[in-house]
CSV table of C-alpha atoms and ligand atoms in Angstrom, one decimal:
chain,number,residue,atom,x,y,z
K,1,MET,CA,25.9,-2.8,35.5
K,2,LEU,CA,29.8,-1.8,36.2
K,3,THR,CA,29.4,-4.6,39.6
K,4,LEU,CA,29.1,-7.6,37.3
K,5,SER,CA,31.8,-9.7,37.0
K,6,ASN,CA,32.2,-10.9,33.7
K,7,ASP,CA,30.7,-14.4,33.8
K,8,ASN,CA,27.2,-12.6,34.7
K,9,LEU,CA,27.4,-9.6,32.3
K,10,ILE,CA,27.6,-12.7,29.7
K,11,THR,CA,25.0,-14.7,30.7
K,12,ALA,CA,22.4,-10.9,31.0
K,13,VAL,CA,22.8,-10.2,27.8
K,14,ARG,CA,21.8,-13.8,27.0
K,15,SER,CA,18.6,-13.8,29.1
K,16,LEU,CA,17.6,-10.1,27.8
K,17,VAL,CA,18.3,-11.5,23.8
K,18,LYS,CA,16.4,-14.3,25.1
K,19,GLU,CA,13.6,-11.1,26.7
K,20,GLU,CA,14.0,-9.7,23.6
K,21,ARG,CA,13.2,-12.8,20.8
K,22,ARG,CA,9.1,-13.6,22.9
K,23,ILE,CA,8.6,-10.0,23.1
K,24,THR,CA,9.5,-9.8,20.0
K,25,ARG,CA,7.3,-12.6,19.1
K,26,ASP,CA,4.7,-11.3,21.0
K,27,ILE,CA,4.9,-7.6,19.1
K,28,LEU,CA,4.6,-9.4,15.7
K,29,ASP,CA,1.3,-11.1,17.3
K,30,HIS,CA,-0.3,-8.0,18.5
K,31,ILE,CA,0.4,-7.0,14.8
K,32,ASN,CA,-1.7,-9.5,12.7
K,33,GLU,CA,-4.1,-9.0,15.8
K,34,VAL,CA,-4.3,-5.2,14.8
K,35,GLU,CA,-4.1,-5.9,11.2
K,36,ARG,CA,-6.9,-8.5,11.5
K,37,ARG,CA,-9.0,-5.8,13.1
K,38,ARG,CA,-8.5,-2.9,11.1
K,39,LEU,CA,-8.1,-1.4,14.0
K,40,PHE,CA,-5.2,1.0,12.0
K,41,ALA,CA,-8.3,2.5,9.8
K,42,ASP,CA,-10.7,4.0,12.9
K,43,LEU,CA,-7.6,5.4,13.6
K,44,GLY,CA,-7.0,7.2,10.9
K,45,PHE,CA,-4.2,5.6,8.6
K,46,SER,CA,-4.4,3.6,5.3
K,47,SER,CA,-2.2,0.2,6.3
K,48,ILE,CA,-0.7,-1.1,8.9
K,49,PHE,CA,2.8,-0.4,7.2
K,50,ASP,CA,1.0,3.3,7.8
K,51,TRP,CA,0.4,3.0,11.5
K,52,LEU,CA,3.8,1.4,12.3
K,53,VAL,CA,5.6,4.4,11.0
K,54,LYS,CA,3.5,7.3,11.7
K,55,ASP,CA,1.5,5.9,15.4
K,56,ILE,CA,4.1,3.7,17.0
K,57,GLY,CA,6.6,5.6,15.8
K,58,TYR,CA,9.0,2.7,13.9
K,59,SER,CA,11.7,3.8,11.3
K,60,GLU,CA,10.5,3.5,7.6
K,61,SER,CA,13.0,-0.6,7.8
K,62,ALA,CA,11.7,-1.5,10.9
K,63,ALA,CA,7.7,-0.7,10.0
K,64,TYR,CA,8.6,-3.0,7.3
K,65,ARG,CA,10.4,-6.1,8.1
K,66,ARG,CA,8.2,-6.1,11.2
K,67,MET,CA,4.9,-6.2,9.0
K,68,GLN,CA,6.0,-8.5,6.6
K,69,ALA,CA,7.6,-10.5,9.9
K,70,ALA,CA,3.8,-10.2,10.9
K,71,ARG,CA,2.4,-12.0,8.2
K,72,MET,CA,4.9,-14.6,7.5
K,73,LEU,CA,3.7,-15.4,11.3
K,74,ARG,CA,0.1,-15.9,9.9
K,75,ALA,CA,1.1,-17.8,6.7
K,76,VAL,CA,3.0,-20.4,9.0
K,77,PRO,CA,2.2,-20.9,12.6
K,78,GLU,CA,5.6,-22.5,13.4
K,79,ALA,CA,7.5,-20.1,12.7
K,80,ALA,CA,7.1,-18.4,16.0
K,81,GLY,CA,8.3,-20.8,18.2
K,82,LYS,CA,11.7,-20.7,15.6
K,83,LEU,CA,11.4,-17.1,15.7
K,84,GLU,CA,11.8,-17.3,19.6
K,85,SER,CA,14.4,-19.7,20.2
K,86,GLY,CA,16.7,-18.2,17.7
K,87,VAL,CA,16.5,-20.0,14.4
K,88,LEU,CA,15.0,-18.0,12.1
K,89,GLY,CA,14.9,-14.3,12.8
K,90,LEU,CA,12.9,-11.5,11.5
K,91,THR,CA,14.9,-9.9,8.9
K,92,VAL,CA,14.6,-13.7,6.8
K,93,LEU,CA,11.0,-13.7,7.8
K,94,SER,CA,10.8,-10.8,6.0
K,95,LYS,CA,13.3,-11.6,3.4
K,96,VAL,CA,11.2,-14.9,2.3
K,97,GLN,CA,7.1,-13.1,2.7
K,98,THR,CA,8.5,-10.4,0.8
K,99,LEU,CA,9.8,-12.9,-2.3
K,100,ILE,CA,7.0,-15.3,-1.9
K,101,ARG,CA,4.3,-11.7,-2.3
K,102,ALA,CA,6.6,-10.7,-5.4
K,103,ASP,CA,6.4,-14.6,-7.3
K,104,GLU,CA,2.7,-14.8,-6.2
K,105,LYS,CA,2.3,-11.5,-7.9
K,106,ARG,CA,4.4,-13.2,-10.4
K,107,THR,CA,2.6,-15.8,-11.8
K,108,GLY,CA,-0.9,-15.2,-10.9
K,109,GLU,CA,-0.5,-18.4,-8.2
K,110,LYS,CA,-0.8,-18.5,-4.4
K,111,ILE,CA,2.4,-20.5,-2.7
K,112,SER,CA,0.9,-23.5,-0.5
K,113,ALA,CA,1.3,-22.9,3.7
K,114,GLN,CA,3.6,-26.7,3.2
K,115,GLU,CA,5.9,-25.1,1.0
K,116,LYS,CA,5.8,-21.8,2.7
K,117,SER,CA,7.6,-24.3,5.8
K,118,GLU,CA,9.7,-25.9,3.5
K,119,ILE,CA,11.3,-22.5,2.5
K,120,LEU,CA,11.8,-21.5,6.1
K,121,THR,CA,13.3,-24.8,7.2
K,122,LYS,CA,15.9,-24.2,4.4
K,123,VAL,CA,16.9,-20.6,5.7
K,124,GLU,CA,16.4,-21.9,9.6
K,125,SER,CA,19.9,-20.3,11.5
K,126,CYS,CA,21.5,-19.9,8.1
K,127,SER,CA,23.6,-16.3,8.5
K,128,GLY,CA,22.0,-13.2,6.4
K,129,ARG,CA,23.9,-14.1,3.8
K,130,GLU,CA,23.7,-17.7,3.4
K,131,ALA,CA,19.4,-16.6,3.7
K,132,GLU,CA,19.7,-14.3,1.1
K,133,HIS,CA,21.9,-17.6,-1.6
K,134,ARG,CA,19.3,-19.9,-0.5
K,135,LEU,CA,16.4,-17.9,-1.3
K,136,ALA,CA,18.1,-16.5,-4.7
K,137,GLN,CA,18.1,-20.4,-5.7
K,138,HIS,CA,14.6,-20.4,-4.6
K,139,PHE,CA,13.1,-17.6,-6.4
K,140,PRO,CA,15.4,-17.0,-9.7
K,141,HIS,CA,13.3,-13.7,-11.0
K,142,VAL,CA,12.2,-12.3,-8.2
K,143,ALA,CA,15.5,-12.2,-5.9
K,144,ALA,CA,17.3,-11.4,-8.4
K,145,VAL,CA,15.8,-8.1,-9.1
K,146,PRO,CA,17.8,-4.9,-7.3
K,147,THR,CA,16.1,-2.6,-5.3
K,148,GLU,CA,15.8,0.9,-5.9
K,149,LYS,CA,17.0,2.5,-3.8
K,150,ILE,CA,15.7,6.3,-2.9
K,151,ARG,CA,18.1,9.0,-0.2
K,152,ALA,CA,17.6,12.2,0.2
K,153,ILE,CA,20.5,14.4,-0.5
K,154,SER,CA,19.3,17.6,1.1
K,155,GLU,CA,15.7,20.1,1.0
K,156,ASP,CA,14.9,20.5,-2.5
K,157,GLN,CA,16.8,17.0,-3.9
K,158,VAL,CA,16.4,13.5,-3.8
K,159,SER,CA,19.6,11.0,-5.3
K,160,ALA,CA,17.1,7.4,-7.1
K,161,GLN,CA,18.5,4.8,-8.0
K,162,VAL,CA,17.2,3.0,-10.7
K,163,THR,CA,17.4,0.2,-12.5
K,164,PHE,CA,15.9,0.2,-16.5
K,165,THR,CA,15.8,-2.7,-18.3
K,166,ARG,CA,17.0,-2.4,-21.7
K,167,GLU,CA,14.3,-1.8,-23.9
K,168,GLN,CA,13.2,1.2,-21.4
K,169,PHE,CA,17.1,2.6,-21.8
K,170,GLU,CA,17.0,2.4,-26.2
K,171,LYS,CA,13.4,4.7,-25.5
K,172,LEU,CA,15.6,7.5,-22.9
K,173,LYS,CA,18.3,7.2,-25.6
K,174,ARG,CA,16.2,7.8,-28.2
K,175,ILE,CA,14.6,10.8,-27.2
K,176,GLN,CA,17.8,12.3,-26.0
K,177,GLU,CA,19.5,11.9,-29.9
K,178,LEU,CA,15.9,12.9,-31.0
K,179,LEU,CA,16.3,16.8,-28.7
K,180,SER,CA,20.2,16.8,-29.8
K,181,HIS,CA,19.9,19.2,-31.9
K,182,THR,CA,17.6,22.0,-29.7
K,183,HIS,CA,19.2,23.7,-26.6
K,184,VAL,CA,16.8,21.7,-24.2
K,185,ASP,CA,18.4,19.8,-21.4
K,186,THR,CA,18.5,16.4,-21.6
K,187,SER,CA,19.8,14.8,-18.8
K,188,ASN,CA,17.9,12.0,-17.8
K,189,ALA,CA,16.4,13.9,-14.5
K,190,SER,CA,15.2,16.2,-17.3
K,191,LEU,CA,13.8,14.4,-20.0
K,192,LEU,CA,11.6,12.0,-16.5
K,193,ASP,CA,10.4,15.2,-14.9
K,194,ALA,CA,8.4,16.1,-18.9
K,195,ALA,CA,7.6,12.7,-18.6
K,196,MET,CA,6.1,12.7,-15.5
K,197,ASP,CA,4.5,16.4,-16.2
K,198,VAL,CA,2.8,14.7,-19.2
K,199,PHE,CA,0.8,11.8,-17.6
K,200,LEU,CA,0.7,14.6,-13.7
K,201,GLU,CA,-1.3,17.2,-17.1
K,202,LYS,CA,-3.5,14.1,-18.2
K,203,LYS,CA,-4.4,12.0,-15.2
K,204,ASP,CA,-3.8,14.1,-11.7
K,205,PRO,CA,-7.2,15.5,-10.7
K,206,LEU,CA,-5.0,18.6,-8.7
K,207,ARG,CA,-4.0,19.9,-12.3
K,208,LYS,CA,-7.0,19.5,-13.6
K,209,THR,CA,-8.5,22.6,-14.0
K,210,VAL,CA,-11.7,22.9,-12.9
K,211,LYS,CA,-14.5,25.0,-14.3
K,212,PRO,CA,-16.6,27.1,-12.3
K,213,ARG,CA,-20.1,24.8,-13.6
K,214,ILE,CA,-20.9,22.9,-10.8
K,215,ALA,CA,-24.0,24.7,-10.0
K,216,PRO,CA,-25.7,23.7,-12.7
K,217,CYS,CA,-25.4,20.3,-11.9
K,218,ASP,CA,-26.2,20.9,-7.4
K,219,THR,CA,-29.4,19.7,-7.9
K,220,ALA,CA,-29.9,15.9,-7.0
K,221,ALA,CA,-32.0,15.4,-10.5
K,222,GLU,CA,-29.5,16.8,-12.5
K,223,ALA,CA,-26.5,15.7,-11.1
K,224,GLU,CA,-28.3,11.7,-11.9
K,225,SER,CA,-29.0,12.9,-15.1
K,226,ALA,CA,-25.3,14.1,-16.6
K,227,GLU,CA,-24.0,10.5,-15.7
K,228,SER,CA,-23.1,8.2,-17.4
K,229,VAL,CA,-24.1,4.7,-16.9
K,230,ARG,CA,-21.0,2.4,-15.7
K,231,PRO,CA,-19.6,0.4,-18.1
K,232,LYS,CA,-20.5,-2.9,-17.8
K,233,SER,CA,-17.7,-5.2,-17.9
K,234,ALA,CA,-17.5,-3.2,-14.6
K,235,LYS,CA,-21.7,-4.4,-13.1
K,236,ILE,CA,-21.2,-6.5,-9.2
K,237,SER,CA,-24.0,-8.5,-9.8
K,238,THR,CA,-25.0,-7.9,-5.6
K,239,SER,CA,-28.1,-6.5,-4.0
K,240,LEU,CA,-27.5,-2.9,-3.9
K,241,ARG,CA,-27.6,-0.8,-7.0
K,242,PRO,CA,-24.9,-0.3,-9.5
K,243,VAL,CA,-22.7,2.6,-9.5
K,244,GLN,CA,-23.1,5.2,-11.6
K,245,THR,CA,-19.9,8.0,-12.3
K,246,VAL,CA,-19.6,10.7,-11.1
K,247,LYS,CA,-19.4,14.0,-13.2
K,248,PRO,CA,-15.7,14.4,-14.0
K,249,SER,CA,-16.2,18.1,-13.3
K,250,ILE,CA,-17.6,17.2,-10.0
K,251,ARG,CA,-15.6,14.4,-9.4
K,252,ASN,CA,-12.2,17.6,-10.5
K,253,HIS,CA,-13.7,20.2,-7.4
K,254,VAL,CA,-13.7,17.2,-4.7
K,255,PHE,CA,-10.6,15.8,-5.2
K,256,LYS,CA,-9.6,19.8,-5.5
K,257,LYS,CA,-11.3,20.5,-2.7
K,258,SER,CA,-9.7,17.4,-0.7
K,259,GLY,CA,-6.3,18.3,-1.3
K,260,GLY,CA,-6.0,15.4,-2.8
K,261,GLN,CA,-5.4,13.4,0.4
K,262,CYS,CA,-7.9,11.3,1.9
K,263,GLU,CA,-10.4,13.2,3.7
K,264,TYR,CA,-11.3,10.7,7.0
K,265,ARG,CA,-10.7,11.5,10.5
K,266,ASP,CA,-10.5,9.5,13.7
K,267,GLN,CA,-13.1,11.5,15.4
K,268,LYS,CA,-11.5,10.7,18.7
K,269,THR,CA,-8.0,12.0,18.7
K,270,GLY,CA,-8.6,14.6,14.8
K,271,HIS,CA,-5.8,12.4,13.3
K,272,ARG,CA,-6.7,12.9,9.3
K,273,CYS,CA,-5.5,10.3,7.4
K,274,SER,CA,-2.2,11.2,5.0
K,275,SER,CA,-2.6,8.5,2.2
K,276,ARG,CA,-2.8,10.3,-1.4
K,277,HIS,CA,-2.7,6.9,-2.9
K,278,PHE,CA,-5.7,5.1,-4.2
K,279,LEU,CA,-7.4,7.7,-4.2
K,280,GLU,CA,-11.6,7.1,-4.4
K,281,ILE,CA,-14.5,9.5,-4.9
K,282,ASP,CA,-17.0,8.1,-1.5
K,283,HIS,CA,-20.3,9.0,-0.9
K,284,ILE,CA,-21.1,10.2,2.6
K,285,ARG,CA,-24.9,9.0,2.4
K,286,PRO,CA,-24.0,5.6,0.7
K,287,ARG,CA,-26.4,5.5,-2.4
K,288,ALA,CA,-27.8,2.6,-1.0
K,289,LEU,CA,-29.6,4.8,1.0
K,290,GLY,CA,-30.1,6.9,-0.9
K,291,GLY,CA,-26.6,9.3,-1.4
K,292,THR,CA,-27.0,11.0,-4.7
K,293,ASN,CA,-24.0,12.7,-6.9
K,294,VAL,CA,-24.7,16.0,-5.6
K,295,PRO,CA,-21.0,17.8,-4.7
K,296,GLU,CA,-21.7,17.8,-1.1
K,297,ASN,CA,-23.0,14.4,-1.0
K,298,LEU,CA,-19.3,13.6,-2.1
K,299,ARG,CA,-15.4,13.1,-0.3
K,300,VAL,CA,-12.1,11.6,-1.4
K,301,LEU,CA,-11.3,9.0,0.8
K,302,CYS,CA,-8.2,6.2,0.4
K,303,ARG,CA,-9.6,2.3,-0.7
K,304,THR,CA,-9.0,1.7,3.2
K,305,HIS,CA,-11.2,4.1,4.7
K,306,ASN,CA,-13.5,4.0,1.4
K,307,LEU,CA,-13.7,0.0,2.7
K,308,LEU,CA,-14.2,1.2,6.3
K,309,MET,CA,-17.2,3.7,5.5
K,310,ALA,CA,-18.9,0.5,3.5
K,311,GLU,CA,-18.7,-1.5,6.6
K,312,CYS,CA,-20.0,1.3,9.5
K,313,ALA,CA,-22.8,1.5,6.4
K,314,PHE,CA,-23.5,-2.1,5.5
K,315,GLY,CA,-21.4,-4.5,7.9
K,316,ARG,CA,-18.4,-5.8,7.8
K,317,GLU,CA,-19.6,-9.5,6.7
K,318,LYS,CA,-21.6,-7.9,4.0
K,319,ILE,CA,-19.0,-6.0,2.1
K,320,GLU,CA,-16.6,-9.0,2.8
K,321,THR,CA,-18.3,-10.3,0.3
K,322,PHE,CA,-17.6,-7.5,-1.9
K,323,ARG,CA,-14.3,-6.8,-0.9
K,324,LYS,CA,-12.9,-10.1,-3.9
K,325,PRO,CA,-14.4,-9.5,-6.9
K,326,ARG,CA,-12.3,-6.0,-7.0
K,327,THR,CA,-10.6,-5.8,-10.3
K,328,ASN,CA,-13.7,-4.6,-11.5
K,329,LEU,CA,-14.4,-1.8,-9.8
K,330,VAL,CA,-14.2,1.4,-12.8
K,331,SER,CA,-10.5,3.0,-11.8
K,332,GLY,CA,-11.4,5.3,-9.0
K,333,GLN,CA,-14.9,4.7,-7.8
K,334,CYS,CA,-16.6,3.4,-5.1
K,335,SER,CA,-18.4,0.1,-5.8
K,336,ILE,CA,-21.0,0.1,-2.8
K,337,SER,CA,-21.6,3.4,-1.6
D,1,LIG,ZN1,-7.7,7.5,5.0
């Protein structure tokens, strides 16, 4: 390296950066293919992001940028050439994808591929600051929303910067006023802690007391007869059997047994999915194949792995047809088992 002349050194860097851009494009294409095949689920990861961080080893921000940029290339394939030539960078592609998704969520309407392509054209060859400025003009409702900064400051302390709406902030102030004559700690962190406790006591199955009443319902017939029928609004018109809810005491028992974590394991590596989000009760032997609600037939899976198990049992093509009406599902229930 030290023997290179100045001219050759500069030429070498130019050449390496060109190669880096080509490799980046290749990586994004491969990430898209892994996501299309959902291979991360087979390997015991709950999402493509989870896989990129925990298996591939990217930092969270690097994984997020690549995941979002890959999705942008999927939506606008011609942007791949612009990435390779340096006209569009990874960060800008990721930012545009993030804003598009946020805006689609806000309006409930999809942005067309044509419009996405036009947005990308607006930020070609821009510096990061200039791209942000132009994107803020295009997405005035979502680009200005400040991100929440979370930072670990010690082993048992985390600093979280949160932006409240005026209305939310007034609620916080009102609680502080009501408690001002007491000795209760009215710091923001303590009040939020108290509110979180109230929520978790109500909603977290791991906190709920499990009454030792599993045994009396331990036969299929008893478990079936104890169930309430699924609400009418949640019925799905399929050839599979409609789902009935699992008894709350059995649900709590199964959640406690799982430790509040997805129980899927990759058979080859033994890697257990670490997801604690979107957990659902899964029937090991699907209900459509005669499985019942006895505790031994139940386990906790994240949505990704609940879906994967359903695909294994019924075939991907059939399950794909059930994925769209997800809003019809009863919260926390597997609709296809
Ligand atoms: Zn999982």
